[in-house]
Structure formats: structure tokens, C-alpha cells
XYZ file of C-alpha atoms in Angstrom:
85
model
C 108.853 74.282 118.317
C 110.543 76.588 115.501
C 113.518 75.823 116.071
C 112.992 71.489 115.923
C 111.216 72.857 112.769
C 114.448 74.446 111.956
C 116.784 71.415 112.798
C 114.559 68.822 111.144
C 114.544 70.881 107.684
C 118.491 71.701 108.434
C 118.906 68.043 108.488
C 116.825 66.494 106.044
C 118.553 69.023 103.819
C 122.054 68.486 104.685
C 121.498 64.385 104.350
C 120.137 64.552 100.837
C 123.088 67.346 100.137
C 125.528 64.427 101.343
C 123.603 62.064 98.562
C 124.185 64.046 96.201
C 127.608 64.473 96.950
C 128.477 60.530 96.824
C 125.957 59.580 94.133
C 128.054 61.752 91.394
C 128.461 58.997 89.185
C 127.744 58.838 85.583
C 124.384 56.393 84.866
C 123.301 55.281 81.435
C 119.057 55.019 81.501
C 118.459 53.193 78.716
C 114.942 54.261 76.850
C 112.319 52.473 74.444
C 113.904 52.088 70.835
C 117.059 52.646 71.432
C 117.489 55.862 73.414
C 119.816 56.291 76.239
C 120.211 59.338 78.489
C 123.396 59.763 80.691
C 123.189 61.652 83.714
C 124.596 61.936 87.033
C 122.966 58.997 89.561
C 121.581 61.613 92.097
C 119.894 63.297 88.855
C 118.029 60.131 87.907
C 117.043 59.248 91.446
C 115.259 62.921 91.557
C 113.885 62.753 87.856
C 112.218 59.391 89.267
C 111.048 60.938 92.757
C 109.866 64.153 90.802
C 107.794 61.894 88.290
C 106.523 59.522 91.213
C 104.982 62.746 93.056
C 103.494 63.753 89.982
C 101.826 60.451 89.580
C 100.801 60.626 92.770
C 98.936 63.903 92.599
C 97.176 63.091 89.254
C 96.163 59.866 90.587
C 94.771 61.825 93.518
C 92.766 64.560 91.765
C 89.707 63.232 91.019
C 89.295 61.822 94.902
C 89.663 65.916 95.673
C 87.109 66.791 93.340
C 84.341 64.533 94.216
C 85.538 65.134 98.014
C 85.192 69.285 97.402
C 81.957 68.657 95.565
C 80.315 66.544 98.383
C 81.273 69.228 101.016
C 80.191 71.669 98.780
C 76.491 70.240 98.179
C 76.641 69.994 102.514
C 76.624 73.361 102.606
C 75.333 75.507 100.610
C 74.434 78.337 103.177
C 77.946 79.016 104.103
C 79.656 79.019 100.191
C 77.202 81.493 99.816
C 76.876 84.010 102.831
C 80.547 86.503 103.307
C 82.127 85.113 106.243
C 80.920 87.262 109.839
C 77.194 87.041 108.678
């Protein structure tokens, strides 16, 4: 089972290493009043990714805390006792 583990991540890694490679090109991204920023396609493509994950995980963390705080009020025995009691 490592070593699919292995192969998966080998491949995944050498596919987006092979984007990178043909998505060299120079990209203007054109900002609110006038900026521009001019970067390399693959850049822009993992600037968007990167901020679209980050979204993501701030859109998830108030879901986590009312989920932790609901399993915390379920138990209150165990958060307390050391664990082997």
C-alpha cells in the first residue's frame, strides 16, 4: 500500500511539474485602479489555487468550532479524566 502511496504522490507531482513546464508564459493580471502584475501563467494559476484553499478553510472554521464545542459539551468526563483511567 506504500508504495501506490508512493506512485500516486510520484505522479501527481511529476504532472503538475510538466504544467509548470508548458505554462511558462508571461500573463498580465490586471488589478482594481489600474494595477497590473506580470507573472509567469503557472504562478497565477497557484496564487489563485493558494487563495481558493485559504477561502476555503476560513469559510470552514466556524463549522469546526461549533462542531468541537458540541462534542466537547458530550463529554465532559473524558476531556477531563488522563487517558487509561
Amino acid at each position: 500500500m506504500r508504495i501506490l502511496t508512493w506512485i500516486i504522490r510520484g505522479f501527481f507531482f511529476f504532472a503538475l511539474f510538466a504544467f509548470a513546464l508548458n505554462n511558462r508564459q508571461e500573463v498580465l493580471v490586471h488589478w482594481f485602479f489600474g494595477r497590473t502584475w506580470q507573472a509567469p501563467l503557472v504562478f497565477v494559476v497557484f496564487a489563485a489555487f493558494a487563495a481558493g484553499c485559504a477561502v476555503g478553510l476560513v469559510a470552514m472554521t466556524p463549522a469546526w468550532w461549533r462542531r468541537r464545542q458540541v462534542l466537547q459539551r458530550q463529554s465532559p468526563a473524558s476531556a477531563t479524566s488522563p487517558p487509561g483511567d
